[in-house]
Amino acid sequence: MWNRKLETLDRVELQALQLARLKTTLRRVYHNVPILKERLDAAGFNPDRIEKMASIADMAHLPFMKKTDLRENYPFGLFAEPLNNVARLHASSGTKGKPTVVGYTKADIANWAEACARSLAAGGVKPGDMVHNSYGYGLFTGGLGMHYGIENLGATAVPASGGRTHQQIMLLQDFSSRVLLSTPSYALNMAYTMTEMKVPRDSIKLEIGIFGAEPWTEEMRAQIEERLQITALDIYGLSEVTGPGVSMECAAGKNGLHIWEDMFIPEIIDPDSGEVLPDGEEGELVFTTILKEAIPVIRYRTGDLSRLNAEPCACGRTVRRMSRIKARLDDMLIIRGVNLFPSEIEKCLLSLEELAPHYQLVVDRKKALDTLDIHVEVSEHIGERFEKEFGEFEETHSELETLRRAVQSLLKDNLGLSASVNLKKPGSIPRSEGKAVRVIDNRLK
Ligand code: DLL
């Protein structure tokens, strides 16, 4: 463990530490962020009440924050520090309007590097390891966030960023990297590119992959592990809470992500009523940062669906775990009254060995009816056979028609979903270099 003391605190001690840090954070925002002061006052949390908070259970009366708060106060309206104390900015891509901007003091960057070092160590990364970091460097938090964690741990960072996949594969071979950091979809992209390049597996020394920044399933994990012959682990985080390293799956338990609870207090709420749900129940994940200076967030609604688990873990850490993110609430598709998440479709598609883990979902509205077209590639094996036997890939071939029907009925039986399935030639679905675009919703155009 990177920080045995804080990763294995007794829960009573942990909660006392959380309460003290929460009060410091509330004082900080009360005095430095006018819009949050207004909200705290309205909820009855004046400085006196803040001092009198007796337990972290009192948090349930604090107001929530949401992504729209960051957008409405763009760019620096929620900062609790003057800009001359801000050492770095990051921002989301802003595909849905203005980006959300976050800032870090020097202490914030040090704490973030601590969270990322703990995460890497939980995944089995050791000082001296060569770590190939394919998370994007730039405004996105993935690249630089993990970079500082790698250096803090005492490992060697290869700041590859996304793209130029052939060159990355050459570097993986030449530098003998033991660890790969990337989105799960980019890891698969690399794995397929290695096959195309006829790179022998034993020329690559990878043992561990630490993947996150987008939803993925156990089925996807199995595919990545088989293709790359590594242990694939899940890492979670979001810019508003700090970036990558909010939570991380340990190599020993490989079942849920440990949350660094001395820095981030998690809650699960019912997304409709806002009520706090007990451990074990599924709901929206909410975080309060208790060490951040530049832009602390109070009860920040992530929009991510998960569950908390306080059961002991094989690794000995006492901090709670969150389950793999099932989906983002706003990614839920409603297709003719059936509610479902892309991850449920992914699970079904990846259960068939005739299909490859490259797919895209296209949603549209035709004559007032929602339609879903699933585009999924067939396996390389089928692709090659078609090429050999027929000289080309014919989507309407009777053999593919039989497979197409089988996929449609699998989706119907498992999810109650009627979708049109299109089987595509290997390599025809656009490959991701960062976060994969799984859903194209033409209704929003
Ligand atoms: O994606 C931070 C990150 C970078 C995490 C690298 C892990 C590795 P944002 O761009 O702000 O930050 O996006 C945050 O991505 O609310 C989730 O919806 C999603 N997300 C992040 N990690 C996971 C994961 C980074 N392991 C948003 N599983 C979050 C599922 C994830 N979704």
XYZ file of C-alpha atoms and ligand atoms in Angstrom, residues 67 92 135 140-142 146 211-216 234-240 243-245 257 302 304 325 328 435, ligand 1:
61
model
C -22.447 20.139 -13.391
C -13.848 19.167 -19.897
C -4.469 9.023 -21.346
C -8.328 16.565 -20.123
C -7.318 15.471 -16.615
C -6.347 11.890 -17.463
C -1.802 10.057 -13.762
C -8.313 1.542 -17.439
C -11.018 4.138 -16.868
C -12.560 7.447 -17.977
C -15.467 5.683 -19.700
C -17.973 2.947 -18.825
C -16.931 -0.643 -19.507
C -10.711 -0.227 -13.207
C -9.872 3.349 -12.172
C -12.467 6.059 -11.681
C -12.523 9.801 -11.283
C -13.944 13.032 -12.616
C -12.492 16.486 -13.151
C -14.938 18.193 -10.809
C -9.572 13.868 -11.902
C -8.454 10.221 -12.128
C -7.658 8.506 -8.829
C -13.021 0.348 -6.501
C -21.791 12.896 -10.546
C -22.874 8.111 -12.407
C -20.010 2.355 -12.845
C -24.155 7.683 -16.592
C -13.182 8.155 -24.659
O -12.428 10.862 -17.178
C -11.079 11.209 -15.212
C -10.363 9.925 -15.466
C -9.250 9.905 -16.296
C -10.751 8.777 -14.805
C -8.562 8.740 -16.493
C -10.059 7.597 -14.996
C -8.962 7.583 -15.841
P -13.792 13.498 -16.848
O -13.325 13.703 -18.236
O -14.195 14.676 -16.038
O -12.696 12.790 -15.986
O -15.003 12.465 -16.937
C -15.614 11.974 -15.775
O -16.106 9.871 -16.859
O -18.288 11.134 -14.334
C -17.813 9.024 -15.486
O -19.048 9.227 -16.147
C -16.751 8.655 -16.503
N -15.774 7.737 -15.905
C -14.570 8.002 -15.390
N -13.965 6.858 -14.974
C -14.840 5.847 -15.217
C -14.828 4.445 -15.007
C -12.122 11.575 -16.237
N -13.785 3.798 -14.483
C -16.669 10.957 -16.143
N -15.937 3.750 -15.369
C -17.293 10.329 -14.912
C -17.000 4.358 -15.911
C -15.999 6.417 -15.801
N -17.056 5.670 -16.150
